[in-house]
Structure formats: C-alpha cells, structure tokens
Amino acid sequence: MAMRTGKRGGKKDCNASRQAKRKSVRKPRPASPSCILKVSRIYFYGLSDGVCRDFGPARGGSGRIPAPSQVSWYNLYVNQSIQPPCLYRIGPNSLHLLSRDVPPRGAPVLLESVSLLLSRKPRKRRRRTKIRHEQMPVALKTSRSYAITSQWKGDEGDMPPSLIKAFFAASSVVSGTVDTVTSTNVVDAATRFNAAVTAPMIDAGAGTTTIPATSFLDDGGNPVPAGSLPAIAPGGSFDVYVNGILQQSELSTPSPTGLVLATADILPGTPVNLAIHNYGGTTSTSTSTPTLTVTTTINS
C-alpha cells in the first residue's frame, strides 16, 4: 500500500512541475500591424494655344486629371517652371489657370498628381479569413511649399498672380558684315519763270527790288496769276539769274506772291529768271546682304 501511495504522489508532483513551466514561459505578443507608404503619380500633358486658360483631356491633352479628393497634392509645370498652387484651380479632368498672363503658344503644360497611400495589414482574427491590404489615401495639409501644397479651401499662396518663368543669363556675340547697295533715282521737277525789272519795282529807300508774280511769264510764255508762283517744297531749291548771272540764295526771297531781291542797284529792263526745283519724285532702293554669326553662351 505504501508503494502505491508513493507512485500516485510522484505523478502529481510531475504534473505540478509541468504546469509551473508552462506558466513561466510567456508567449510572444503579436507584432503591431505595419504601414507601408506608397506613392502614386498620374500625369497630364497639354500644349498652350496662347489664348485659352483651360486644359484637360477634352481639350486635346493626354492623360487624366483626378479630382482633388483623390490626390494628396499637385505639381504644375508651365514651360518647365513649377507654379504655386494659388495660380491654378483643379477639378475632375479640368485645369484652369488663375494667372493674369497666359502661357505663350506652344508652351508645354504638365500636371503631376501625387497620391500617398497607406497599405496597412490588419490583425488576424480567430476566424480564418483572407488578409486584404487596405489602401487609404493620405490628404494631410502640408506647408506652403511651391512643390508640395494641398488644395485646401482658403489656402492662398503669397505669390503675385503671374506665371513663374524660367530665367537664364546669356551673353551673345555678333560677328560678320552687312553689305548694302543703294540705288537712287533723282527726279528734278523744275519750273522756270522770267520777268523784266521796271522802275516801280525798285525801292531805293528800302534797298530792295520786288517783282510781283503777275510780272512773270512761265516757260510757255503765259502770264502767272497773282499768288500763283510755286512754293519751295521741303528739300527743294531755287535759282535766280539777274541779267544771266546766277545770284546767291541769300540775296533772293521767293514766295507765291513774287520775288524780292535784296538790292536796289539794278536798272529797269534787266531780265530776271527764276527756276524752282522739286525733288519729291526721287526714289531710293537698298538691298542688304547680311553675313552675320551670333554666338550665344547660356550661364545657368
């Protein structure tokens, strides 16, 4: 009997020791679910016509423009220069520029739509189910950076309403020659008049001789009406001959009403000839042959 009692007591001790070991060994806790940040980019490309401020797939662009609720932020490049968000407005498949100026004709317009997605692995449940990765869009309000800025209501940029344009410092050197040949066709439209000095024309006190227009005859021998002598046109000239001798221009003053000679030392009957020249029909033609070379160095 004593031996049986001893065996039963031994089994109880072994079971107790096993339970103690099981309690002392702790099972590791399951790791917390990990999150992986994924980036998705969608591009839209278009060309400016120099007039319209609206862009989109329906206006000849390629790609698509997702709605702001599906995007974390946008990056807009106009002619390869990034623009602040205050200069444009985004809608589903639509881009509208708010700037005062419009991109020049042919300028490329590139819109990059960036979406941040959190891929999270949920905890395992007791039931055996397939594990699905949930993708949650990230739409956090970021700083006022020109490269990363959200489309929140009331979030206005600090830049003036004009497009940002690329700036390059460049220096150019022009070398070569330009050969120019000018042909001038001079047209001298001359009208001639003649008269004879009479005694009433001579004013000894004033030291002048005044020949009225009515005393002149034209080349056809016709008398000139009063006030009908031609005026000297701009660029024109006149010649005065007294007794066949050419006089200095400072000594004569022609006008439509007559001719005044700056002298009274003249005899009645002296012939006076007046020739008026007009060069208004003169033409010139120039032909240039350039041989130029421009060397431009861009320092950027």
Coordinates of C-alpha atoms in Angstrom, one line a residue:
M1 CA 0.0 0.0 0.0
A2 CA 2.8 2.3 0.8
M3 CA 4.4 1.8 -2.6
R4 CA 1.1 2.7 -4.5
T5 CA 0.7 5.8 -2.4
G6 CA 4.2 6.8 -3.3
K7 CA 3.6 6.4 -7.0
R8 CA 0.5 8.5 -7.0
G9 CA 2.3 11.2 -5.2
G10 CA 5.1 11.2 -7.7
K11 CA 2.7 11.7 -10.7
K12 CA 1.1 14.7 -9.0
D13 CA 4.5 16.3 -8.5
C14 CA 5.4 15.9 -12.2
N15 CA 2.1 17.4 -13.3
A16 CA 2.6 20.3 -11.0
S17 CA 6.1 21.0 -12.2
R18 CA 5.0 20.9 -15.9
Q19 CA 2.2 23.4 -15.2
A20 CA 4.7 25.6 -13.5
K21 CA 7.0 25.5 -16.5
R22 CA 4.1 26.3 -18.8
K23 CA 3.1 29.4 -16.7
S24 CA 6.7 30.6 -16.6
V25 CA 7.1 30.6 -20.4
R26 CA 5.2 33.5 -21.9
K27 CA 4.0 33.6 -25.4
P28 CA 5.3 36.5 -27.5
R29 CA 2.7 39.1 -28.3
P30 CA 1.8 39.6 -32.0
A31 CA 3.5 42.5 -33.7
S32 CA 1.6 45.6 -34.3
P33 CA 0.3 46.0 -37.8
S34 CA 2.9 47.7 -40.1
C35 CA 2.1 50.5 -42.5
I36 CA 3.8 51.0 -45.9
L37 CA 3.6 54.4 -47.6
K38 CA 3.1 54.1 -51.3
V39 CA 3.3 56.9 -53.8
S40 CA 1.1 57.0 -56.9
R41 CA 1.7 59.6 -59.7
I42 CA -0.7 60.5 -62.6
Y43 CA 0.5 62.9 -65.3
F44 CA -1.4 65.1 -67.7
Y45 CA 0.3 66.8 -70.6
G46 CA -1.0 69.6 -72.9
L47 CA 0.1 72.5 -75.1
S48 CA -1.0 76.1 -74.7
D49 CA -2.6 77.9 -77.7
G50 CA -1.7 81.3 -76.3
V51 CA -5.4 82.2 -75.6
C52 CA -7.3 79.7 -73.5
R53 CA -6.7 79.2 -69.8
D54 CA -8.5 75.8 -69.5
F55 CA -6.8 72.5 -70.0
G56 CA -8.0 68.9 -69.9
P57 CA -8.3 65.7 -71.8
A58 CA -11.4 67.1 -73.6
R59 CA -9.3 70.0 -74.9
G60 CA -6.6 67.9 -76.7
G61 CA -4.4 67.0 -73.7
S62 CA -3.1 63.5 -73.0
G63 CA -3.5 61.7 -69.6
R64 CA -6.1 62.4 -67.0
I65 CA -6.6 64.8 -64.1
P66 CA -8.0 63.2 -60.9
A67 CA -10.3 65.1 -58.5
P68 CA -8.7 66.9 -55.6
S69 CA -10.3 64.5 -53.1
Q70 CA -8.3 61.6 -54.7
V71 CA -4.9 63.4 -54.6
S72 CA -2.6 64.5 -51.8
W73 CA -1.1 67.4 -53.8
Y74 CA -0.5 68.6 -57.4
N75 CA 2.6 69.9 -59.1
L76 CA 2.0 72.1 -62.1
Y77 CA 4.9 72.9 -64.6
V78 CA 4.4 75.6 -67.3
N79 CA 7.2 75.7 -69.8
Q80 CA 9.3 73.6 -67.3
S81 CA 8.8 76.0 -64.5
I82 CA 6.9 74.9 -61.4
Q83 CA 3.9 77.1 -60.4
P84 CA 2.5 77.9 -57.0
P85 CA -1.0 76.5 -56.3
C86 CA -2.6 79.9 -56.0
L87 CA -2.2 80.3 -59.8
Y88 CA -4.5 77.4 -60.8
R89 CA -7.6 75.5 -59.9
I90 CA -8.2 71.8 -60.3
G91 CA -11.4 69.9 -61.0
P92 CA -12.2 66.4 -62.3
N93 CA -10.3 66.3 -65.6
S94 CA -10.0 70.1 -65.7
L95 CA -7.2 72.6 -65.1
H96 CA -7.9 76.3 -65.0
L97 CA -5.2 79.0 -64.8
L98 CA -5.9 81.9 -62.5
S99 CA -2.8 83.9 -63.5
R100 CA -3.0 87.3 -65.2
D101 CA -0.9 86.2 -68.1
V102 CA -1.4 83.2 -70.4
P103 CA 1.4 80.8 -71.5
P104 CA 2.7 81.6 -75.0
R105 CA 1.6 79.5 -77.9
G106 CA 3.2 76.0 -77.9
A107 CA 4.4 76.2 -74.3
P108 CA 4.1 72.7 -72.6
V109 CA 1.8 72.4 -69.6
L110 CA 2.5 69.4 -67.3
L111 CA 0.3 68.5 -64.3
E112 CA 1.6 65.9 -61.8
S113 CA -1.0 64.4 -59.4
V114 CA 0.7 62.8 -56.4
S115 CA -1.3 60.4 -54.1
L116 CA 0.2 59.0 -50.9
L117 CA -1.4 55.6 -49.9
L118 CA -1.1 53.7 -46.6
S119 CA -1.0 50.0 -47.1
R120 CA -2.0 48.5 -43.6
K121 CA -2.1 44.9 -42.7
P122 CA -5.0 44.3 -40.1
R123 CA -4.7 42.0 -37.1
K124 CA -5.6 38.4 -37.5
R125 CA -9.0 37.3 -36.2
R126 CA -9.8 34.0 -34.7
R127 CA -11.6 33.0 -37.9
R128 CA -9.5 32.1 -40.8
T129 CA -10.1 34.8 -43.4
K130 CA -8.0 36.1 -46.3
I131 CA -5.8 39.0 -45.4
R132 CA -6.6 42.1 -47.5
H133 CA -4.4 45.1 -47.7
E134 CA -6.4 48.3 -47.3
Q135 CA -5.2 51.4 -49.2
M136 CA -6.1 54.7 -47.5
P137 CA -5.4 58.0 -49.3
V138 CA -3.3 60.5 -47.3
A139 CA -4.7 64.0 -47.6
L140 CA -2.7 66.0 -45.0
K141 CA -2.3 69.7 -45.1
T142 CA 1.3 70.4 -45.8
S143 CA 3.4 73.5 -45.7
R144 CA 3.2 76.4 -48.1
S145 CA 5.9 75.0 -50.3
Y146 CA 5.6 75.6 -54.0
A147 CA 6.4 71.9 -54.7
I148 CA 4.1 70.3 -52.1
T149 CA 1.0 72.2 -51.2
S150 CA -2.5 70.9 -50.6
Q151 CA -5.7 72.2 -52.2
W152 CA -7.4 73.3 -49.0
K153 CA -10.1 75.9 -49.0
G154 CA -8.7 79.2 -48.0
D155 CA -5.1 78.2 -48.6
E156 CA -3.9 81.0 -50.8
G157 CA -0.3 81.5 -51.9
D158 CA 1.8 84.6 -51.4
M159 CA 2.9 85.0 -55.0
P160 CA 1.5 87.6 -57.3
P161 CA -1.0 86.4 -59.9
S162 CA 1.5 85.9 -62.8
L163 CA 3.2 82.8 -64.1
I164 CA 6.7 81.9 -62.9
K165 CA 9.0 81.8 -65.9
A166 CA 12.4 80.3 -66.3
F167 CA 15.4 82.7 -66.2
F168 CA 18.7 82.1 -67.9
A169 CA 21.6 84.6 -68.0
A170 CA 23.0 84.6 -71.5
S171 CA 25.6 86.6 -73.4
S172 CA 25.7 86.9 -77.2
V173 CA 28.5 88.0 -79.6
V174 CA 27.6 89.1 -83.1
S175 CA 30.3 89.0 -85.8
G176 CA 30.3 89.4 -89.5
T177 CA 29.4 92.1 -92.1
V178 CA 26.3 93.5 -93.8
D179 CA 26.8 94.6 -97.4
T180 CA 24.3 97.2 -98.6
V181 CA 23.8 98.5 -102.1
T182 CA 21.6 101.6 -102.6
S183 CA 20.2 102.8 -105.9
T184 CA 18.8 106.3 -106.0
N185 CA 16.7 107.7 -108.9
V186 CA 16.7 111.5 -108.6
V187 CA 13.7 113.3 -110.3
D188 CA 14.2 117.0 -110.7
A189 CA 10.8 118.7 -111.4
A190 CA 11.9 122.2 -112.4
T191 CA 9.6 125.1 -113.3
R192 CA 11.1 128.3 -114.8
F193 CA 9.8 131.9 -114.9
N194 CA 11.2 135.1 -116.4
A195 CA 10.4 138.8 -115.9
A196 CA 11.9 142.3 -116.7
V197 CA 12.5 144.8 -114.0
T198 CA 10.5 148.1 -114.1
A199 CA 11.1 151.3 -112.3
P200 CA 8.2 150.9 -109.8
M201 CA 9.7 147.7 -108.6
I202 CA 12.8 149.4 -107.3
D203 CA 12.6 150.7 -103.8
A204 CA 15.8 152.8 -103.2
G205 CA 14.8 153.6 -99.6
A206 CA 14.4 150.0 -98.6
G207 CA 17.3 148.8 -100.8
T208 CA 15.1 146.1 -102.4
T209 CA 13.6 145.2 -105.7
T210 CA 10.2 143.4 -105.6
I211 CA 8.9 141.6 -108.7
P212 CA 5.3 140.6 -108.3
A213 CA 4.0 137.2 -109.6
T214 CA 1.9 138.8 -112.3
S215 CA 5.1 140.2 -113.9
F216 CA 6.5 136.7 -114.6
L217 CA 5.9 134.5 -117.6
D218 CA 6.2 130.7 -117.5
D219 CA 8.1 128.5 -119.9
G220 CA 5.1 128.6 -122.3
G221 CA 5.0 132.4 -122.3
N222 CA 1.8 132.6 -120.3
P223 CA 1.5 135.2 -117.5
V224 CA 1.4 133.9 -114.0
P225 CA -1.8 134.7 -112.0
A226 CA -1.4 136.7 -108.8
G227 CA -0.2 134.5 -105.9
S228 CA 0.5 131.5 -108.2
L229 CA 4.3 131.2 -108.0
P230 CA 5.2 127.7 -106.7
A231 CA 6.3 127.5 -103.1
I232 CA 9.7 125.9 -102.3
A233 CA 8.9 122.3 -101.2
P234 CA 10.8 120.7 -98.3
G235 CA 14.1 119.5 -99.7
G236 CA 13.7 121.6 -102.8
S237 CA 15.8 124.5 -104.1
F238 CA 15.6 127.6 -106.4
D239 CA 18.0 129.5 -108.6
V240 CA 17.8 133.3 -109.5
Y241 CA 19.6 134.7 -112.5
V242 CA 19.9 138.5 -112.9
N243 CA 21.0 139.6 -116.3
G244 CA 22.1 136.0 -116.9
I245 CA 24.3 135.8 -113.8
L246 CA 23.5 133.3 -111.0
Q247 CA 22.9 135.0 -107.7
Q248 CA 23.5 133.8 -104.2
S249 CA 20.4 132.3 -102.5
E250 CA 20.7 134.8 -99.5
L251 CA 20.1 137.7 -101.9
S252 CA 16.7 136.5 -103.1
T253 CA 13.4 135.6 -101.3
P254 CA 10.8 133.8 -103.5
S255 CA 7.2 133.4 -102.4
P256 CA 3.9 132.7 -104.2
T257 CA 3.2 136.4 -104.4
G258 CA 6.5 137.4 -106.0
L259 CA 10.3 137.6 -105.8
V260 CA 12.2 140.1 -103.6
L261 CA 15.8 140.9 -104.5
A262 CA 18.0 142.3 -101.7
T263 CA 19.3 145.2 -103.8
A264 CA 18.1 148.4 -105.4
D265 CA 21.2 148.8 -107.6
I266 CA 19.5 147.5 -110.7
L267 CA 18.4 149.1 -113.9
P268 CA 14.9 149.0 -115.3
G269 CA 14.6 146.4 -118.2
T270 CA 17.1 144.0 -116.5
P271 CA 16.0 140.4 -117.2
V272 CA 15.4 138.2 -114.1
N273 CA 15.0 134.4 -114.4
L274 CA 13.6 132.2 -111.5
A275 CA 13.9 128.4 -111.5
I276 CA 12.2 126.3 -108.8
H277 CA 13.3 122.7 -108.3
N278 CA 11.2 120.0 -106.6
Y279 CA 12.7 116.6 -105.8
G280 CA 9.6 114.9 -104.4
G281 CA 9.7 112.2 -107.0
T282 CA 13.1 110.9 -106.0
T283 CA 13.2 107.2 -105.0
S284 CA 15.9 105.0 -103.4
T285 CA 16.1 101.3 -103.2
S286 CA 18.5 99.5 -100.8
T287 CA 19.5 95.8 -100.9
S288 CA 21.3 94.3 -97.9
T289 CA 23.2 91.0 -97.8
P290 CA 24.0 90.1 -94.2
T291 CA 26.7 87.7 -93.3
L292 CA 26.3 87.5 -89.5
T293 CA 27.2 84.9 -86.9
V294 CA 25.6 85.0 -83.4
T295 CA 27.3 83.1 -80.7
T296 CA 25.2 82.8 -77.5
T297 CA 26.5 81.4 -74.2
I298 CA 24.0 80.5 -71.5
N299 CA 25.3 80.8 -68.0
S300 CA 22.9 78.9 -65.7

